[in-house]
Amino acid sequence: VAERESQIVLGIDPDPGALWPQADVESETALGEGPEPARRAAAAVLAHCRALIDATAPAVVAVKLQLARFELLGAPGRVALATVAEHARARGLLVIADGKRGDIDVTARAYAAALFAGADTPFGHVDGLRADLATVNPLMGLDALEPFVSCARESGAGVLVLVRTSNPGAADVEDLPVQDGGAVWERIAVLVASLGAVGGGEVVGATEPGHLARARELMPCACFLLPGVGAQGGRVEDLAPAFAAGRAGGLVTASRSIAGAYLALETGAAGARPAAAARAEAERLRETAWALSGA
Amino acid sequence: VAERESQIVLGIDPDPGALWPQADVESETALGEGPEPARRAAAAVLAHCRALIDATAPAVVAVKLQLARFELLGAPGRVALATVAEHARARGLLVIADGKRGDIDVTARAYAAALFAGADTPFGHVDGLRADLATVNPLMGLDALEPFVSCARESGAGVLVLVRTSNPGAADVEDLPVQDGGAVWERIAVLVASLGAVGGGEVVGATEPGHLARARELMPCACFLLPGVGAQGGRVEDLAPAFAAGRAGGLVTASRSIAGAYLALETGAAGARPAAAARAEAERLRETAWALSGA
């Protein structure tokens, strides 16, 4: 964060039906094996993601890859995912794998190996995605978090635990009031705080702007992943409490507001080109968050 | 269940380091593209899974595929996953995709499309896994469940919502006492009951034997997925309350106790061959559960 003077995370959430116009051109070489539609879609998605990263890299510190979008494209999607992660790393960016996995024991270790360092098998070492951070779901409790945390630790990576999510349905379970006081999400925050530092960084709480001050109280050292900026209606200015723990106390994600910035501009204007508009929006977010975090 | 006189679900959770001995032989043809170790491991895993399904199919009603194990093997793992699912279908078995996904909105729809019917894109229709059931994590609330439920409904499939899991850590969040009475998992059970019937089947609660009677009270019509039998220490005999809703009121999963049955037998004995031992164990479970459900 300090090096790049940015807390902005580029959310990569590619809809094959809404890629940047020029990305289609590159899709003629299908990716991987299997039925043609998935291979062509994966190639187009890859071209789109590369263009999006190239346009915004100077303004952002990380990419957040929405795994669902790549999984939809089967084996070619998995090839595209690894290639996008590699492309982001080559631009000096951290890679956040957003899959919200949660399971116990050997299953959690298999997920963690897939997302971080890979695993040794009798057939040789199989590569992982080499993510720097991965989102994890804590519903199943500490024994579902620990395998992710220890695998992350071994590879110098970190874990982002869902604490209070920003969707309306979060009220259904996360906000339930617990008998001895507080809500379910506050108990989860206490669990997260108990996990301590991970790798070079911290355990990270993915939380909601409206609950930031309380979350910071419960997780004084965690870095927060703060979604909901841009298309989902949040404002960077509301995120100040996250930065009470320092400039890397909050990472601010934006997906559609960056990739789709050109759609909001007048057609035909120079600024309406997807790459230029995305770069401008990412830079605007960067400046706002950086100024806010230094205040 | 009625047709096959079985409630047994074969859990497929292949560790590349503990495959059936004969599976290695078939691994010479590597699967898919990419680095050799993942391709060879995926080919060996596929051979193992096929042998396991062939050995036990007459005694089981479904397979439950542990997605983490396949994800660890990258793009070749995704090819193996689809091939295993197809193999199970060809043997007349239902396919349960155990990925415990949970997310909202377009992300949930992408996961659901990947697991069920696929999706139409400008590049043509991309295939889904065509699962009959998929496990889902309800932490984020109803708006994280609904996209899965509606996609399942459209393709005649069902959703298995985690209600009370069988790991020790389940106490950390799922068992938290809620202010107005009951535990978090009981509130989740009420949410699940509110979702109603899905496709040809029902919304399914993945629950724990010790909480079965209460779960049945809260979800009178749901079919329960009952893990923890065999290697995890549970006993089929404890599952009676699930069948209060009928013979398909409970699906009983077993993974390691079936695939690893041969390890418990005396080396050299005819019964120690993996396939014969797995078949015998699956049949033993089938008889016990079937008798119990008709009592």
PDB file of N, CA, C and O in Angstrom, chain B residues 150-181:
ATOM      1  N   SER B 150     -33.356 -20.698  -7.321  1.00  0.00           N
ATOM      2  CA  SER B 150     -34.099 -20.505  -8.571  1.00  0.00           C
ATOM      3  C   SER B 150     -33.394 -21.188  -9.742  1.00  0.00           C
ATOM      4  O   SER B 150     -34.058 -21.755 -10.610  1.00  0.00           O
ATOM      5  N   CYS B 151     -32.070 -21.187  -9.771  1.00  0.00           N
ATOM      6  CA  CYS B 151     -31.359 -21.930 -10.821  1.00  0.00           C
ATOM      7  C   CYS B 151     -31.608 -23.423 -10.695  1.00  0.00           C
ATOM      8  O   CYS B 151     -31.778 -24.126 -11.699  1.00  0.00           O
ATOM      9  N   ALA B 152     -31.636 -23.929  -9.461  1.00  0.00           N
ATOM     10  CA  ALA B 152     -31.893 -25.354  -9.253  1.00  0.00           C
ATOM     11  C   ALA B 152     -33.287 -25.702  -9.771  1.00  0.00           C
ATOM     12  O   ALA B 152     -33.473 -26.687 -10.496  1.00  0.00           O
ATOM     13  N   ARG B 153     -34.254 -24.866  -9.404  1.00  0.00           N
ATOM     14  CA  ARG B 153     -35.638 -25.082  -9.826  1.00  0.00           C
ATOM     15  C   ARG B 153     -35.732 -25.180 -11.353  1.00  0.00           C
ATOM     16  O   ARG B 153     -36.388 -26.060 -11.893  1.00  0.00           O
ATOM     17  N   GLU B 154     -35.043 -24.252 -12.035  1.00  0.00           N
ATOM     18  CA  GLU B 154     -35.103 -24.231 -13.505  1.00  0.00           C
ATOM     19  C   GLU B 154     -34.554 -25.501 -14.132  1.00  0.00           C
ATOM     20  O   GLU B 154     -34.933 -25.858 -15.235  1.00  0.00           O
ATOM     21  N   SER B 155     -33.617 -26.161 -13.439  1.00  0.00           N
ATOM     22  CA  SER B 155     -33.042 -27.353 -14.056  1.00  0.00           C
ATOM     23  C   SER B 155     -33.447 -28.631 -13.322  1.00  0.00           C
ATOM     24  O   SER B 155     -32.780 -29.653 -13.466  1.00  0.00           O
ATOM     25  N   GLY B 156     -34.538 -28.573 -12.552  1.00  0.00           N
ATOM     26  CA  GLY B 156     -35.020 -29.783 -11.885  1.00  0.00           C
ATOM     27  C   GLY B 156     -34.052 -30.327 -10.860  1.00  0.00           C
ATOM     28  O   GLY B 156     -34.035 -31.524 -10.562  1.00  0.00           O
ATOM     29  N   ALA B 157     -33.221 -29.444 -10.314  1.00  0.00           N
ATOM     30  CA  ALA B 157     -32.228 -29.873  -9.329  1.00  0.00           C
ATOM     31  C   ALA B 157     -32.634 -29.382  -7.939  1.00  0.00           C
ATOM     32  O   ALA B 157     -33.722 -28.823  -7.750  1.00  0.00           O
ATOM     33  N   GLY B 158     -31.772 -29.577  -6.956  1.00  0.00           N
ATOM     34  CA  GLY B 158     -32.058 -29.150  -5.588  1.00  0.00           C
ATOM     35  C   GLY B 158     -30.843 -28.534  -4.942  1.00  0.00           C
ATOM     36  O   GLY B 158     -29.734 -28.598  -5.478  1.00  0.00           O
ATOM     37  N   VAL B 159     -31.081 -27.928  -3.791  1.00  0.00           N
ATOM     38  CA  VAL B 159     -30.022 -27.234  -3.071  1.00  0.00           C
ATOM     39  C   VAL B 159     -29.912 -27.829  -1.680  1.00  0.00           C
ATOM     40  O   VAL B 159     -30.922 -28.053  -1.017  1.00  0.00           O
ATOM     41  N   LEU B 160     -28.694 -28.089  -1.255  1.00  0.00           N
ATOM     42  CA  LEU B 160     -28.457 -28.564   0.110  1.00  0.00           C
ATOM     43  C   LEU B 160     -27.853 -27.439   0.924  1.00  0.00           C
ATOM     44  O   LEU B 160     -26.699 -27.067   0.709  1.00  0.00           O
ATOM     45  N   VAL B 161     -28.631 -26.910   1.862  1.00  0.00           N
ATOM     46  CA  VAL B 161     -28.145 -25.794   2.668  1.00  0.00           C
ATOM     47  C   VAL B 161     -27.499 -26.326   3.942  1.00  0.00           C
ATOM     48  O   VAL B 161     -28.079 -27.167   4.630  1.00  0.00           O
ATOM     49  N   LEU B 162     -26.308 -25.845   4.260  1.00  0.00           N
ATOM     50  CA  LEU B 162     -25.680 -26.227   5.530  1.00  0.00           C
ATOM     51  C   LEU B 162     -26.536 -25.701   6.668  1.00  0.00           C
ATOM     52  O   LEU B 162     -26.808 -24.500   6.744  1.00  0.00           O
ATOM     53  N   VAL B 163     -26.972 -26.581   7.561  1.00  0.00           N
ATOM     54  CA  VAL B 163     -27.801 -26.154   8.699  1.00  0.00           C
ATOM     55  C   VAL B 163     -27.018 -26.339   9.995  1.00  0.00           C
ATOM     56  O   VAL B 163     -26.736 -25.384  10.702  1.00  0.00           O
ATOM     57  N   ARG B 164     -26.688 -27.578  10.307  1.00  0.00           N
ATOM     58  CA  ARG B 164     -25.832 -27.838  11.462  1.00  0.00           C
ATOM     59  C   ARG B 164     -24.821 -28.863  11.014  1.00  0.00           C
ATOM     60  O   ARG B 164     -25.179 -30.014  10.752  1.00  0.00           O
ATOM     61  N   THR B 165     -23.561 -28.434  10.899  1.00  0.00           N
ATOM     62  CA  THR B 165     -22.539 -29.333  10.380  1.00  0.00           C
ATOM     63  C   THR B 165     -21.991 -30.209  11.507  1.00  0.00           C
ATOM     64  O   THR B 165     -22.231 -29.948  12.693  1.00  0.00           O
ATOM     65  N   SER B 166     -21.256 -31.265  11.144  1.00  0.00           N
ATOM     66  CA  SER B 166     -20.897 -32.284  12.133  1.00  0.00           C
ATOM     67  C   SER B 166     -19.502 -32.109  12.721  1.00  0.00           C
ATOM     68  O   SER B 166     -19.061 -32.935  13.506  1.00  0.00           O
ATOM     69  N   ASN B 167     -18.806 -31.015  12.351  1.00  0.00           N
ATOM     70  CA  ASN B 167     -17.453 -30.793  12.888  1.00  0.00           C
ATOM     71  C   ASN B 167     -17.519 -30.139  14.265  1.00  0.00           C
ATOM     72  O   ASN B 167     -18.485 -29.444  14.580  1.00  0.00           O
ATOM     73  N   PRO B 168     -16.483 -30.343  15.100  1.00  0.00           N
ATOM     74  CA  PRO B 168     -16.471 -29.722  16.438  1.00  0.00           C
ATOM     75  C   PRO B 168     -16.632 -28.198  16.384  1.00  0.00           C
ATOM     76  O   PRO B 168     -17.343 -27.616  17.207  1.00  0.00           O
ATOM     77  N   GLY B 169     -16.012 -27.546  15.408  1.00  0.00           N
ATOM     78  CA  GLY B 169     -16.068 -26.090  15.305  1.00  0.00           C
ATOM     79  C   GLY B 169     -17.455 -25.548  15.032  1.00  0.00           C
ATOM     80  O   GLY B 169     -17.679 -24.336  15.138  1.00  0.00           O
ATOM     81  N   ALA B 170     -18.397 -26.402  14.681  1.00  0.00           N
ATOM     82  CA  ALA B 170     -19.765 -25.943  14.444  1.00  0.00           C
ATOM     83  C   ALA B 170     -20.313 -25.211  15.660  1.00  0.00           C
ATOM     84  O   ALA B 170     -21.190 -24.353  15.539  1.00  0.00           O
ATOM     85  N   ALA B 171     -19.781 -25.546  16.840  1.00  0.00           N
ATOM     86  CA  ALA B 171     -20.234 -24.872  18.067  1.00  0.00           C
ATOM     87  C   ALA B 171     -19.918 -23.376  18.041  1.00  0.00           C
ATOM     88  O   ALA B 171     -20.643 -22.575  18.641  1.00  0.00           O
ATOM     89  N   ASP B 172     -18.859 -22.971  17.345  1.00  0.00           N
ATOM     90  CA  ASP B 172     -18.390 -21.578  17.385  1.00  0.00           C
ATOM     91  C   ASP B 172     -19.409 -20.572  16.870  1.00  0.00           C
ATOM     92  O   ASP B 172     -19.566 -19.493  17.432  1.00  0.00           O
ATOM     93  N   VAL B 173     -20.077 -20.907  15.785  1.00  0.00           N
ATOM     94  CA  VAL B 173     -21.034 -19.971  15.190  1.00  0.00           C
ATOM     95  C   VAL B 173     -22.435 -20.588  15.124  1.00  0.00           C
ATOM     96  O   VAL B 173     -23.410 -20.005  15.591  1.00  0.00           O
ATOM     97  N   GLU B 174     -22.533 -21.790  14.578  1.00  0.00           N
ATOM     98  CA  GLU B 174     -23.847 -22.409  14.351  1.00  0.00           C
ATOM     99  C   GLU B 174     -24.619 -22.627  15.656  1.00  0.00           C
ATOM    100  O   GLU B 174     -25.845 -22.566  15.675  1.00  0.00           O
ATOM    101  N   ASP B 175     -23.914 -22.885  16.746  1.00  0.00           N
ATOM    102  CA  ASP B 175     -24.587 -23.173  18.014  1.00  0.00           C
ATOM    103  C   ASP B 175     -24.771 -21.957  18.906  1.00  0.00           C
ATOM    104  O   ASP B 175     -25.290 -22.081  20.024  1.00  0.00           O
ATOM    105  N   LEU B 176     -24.359 -20.786  18.481  1.00  0.00           N
ATOM    106  CA  LEU B 176     -24.532 -19.584  19.311  1.00  0.00           C
ATOM    107  C   LEU B 176     -26.011 -19.429  19.668  1.00  0.00           C
ATOM    108  O   LEU B 176     -26.878 -19.511  18.794  1.00  0.00           O
ATOM    109  N   PRO B 177     -26.317 -19.178  20.945  1.00  0.00           N
ATOM    110  CA  PRO B 177     -27.713 -19.002  21.339  1.00  0.00           C
ATOM    111  C   PRO B 177     -28.229 -17.620  20.933  1.00  0.00           C
ATOM    112  O   PRO B 177     -27.579 -16.614  21.195  1.00  0.00           O
ATOM    113  N   VAL B 178     -29.373 -17.595  20.266  1.00  0.00           N
ATOM    114  CA  VAL B 178     -29.954 -16.336  19.803  1.00  0.00           C
ATOM    115  C   VAL B 178     -30.839 -15.757  20.898  1.00  0.00           C
ATOM    116  O   VAL B 178     -31.422 -16.488  21.700  1.00  0.00           O
ATOM    117  N   GLN B 179     -30.916 -14.430  20.933  1.00  0.00           N
ATOM    118  CA  GLN B 179     -31.614 -13.738  22.025  1.00  0.00           C
ATOM    119  C   GLN B 179     -33.042 -14.231  22.263  1.00  0.00           C
ATOM    120  O   GLN B 179     -33.440 -14.440  23.403  1.00  0.00           O
ATOM    121  N   ASP B 180     -33.820 -14.420  21.207  1.00  0.00           N
ATOM    122  CA  ASP B 180     -35.222 -14.809  21.412  1.00  0.00           C
ATOM    123  C   ASP B 180     -35.409 -16.315  21.534  1.00  0.00           C
ATOM    124  O   ASP B 180     -36.535 -16.809  21.466  1.00  0.00           O
ATOM    125  N   GLY B 181     -34.322 -17.047  21.712  1.00  0.00           N
ATOM    126  CA  GLY B 181     -34.433 -18.487  21.874  1.00  0.00           C
ATOM    127  C   GLY B 181     -33.907 -19.238  20.666  1.00  0.00           C
ATOM    128  O   GLY B 181     -33.959 -18.747  19.544  1.00  0.00           O
TER     129      GLY B 181
END
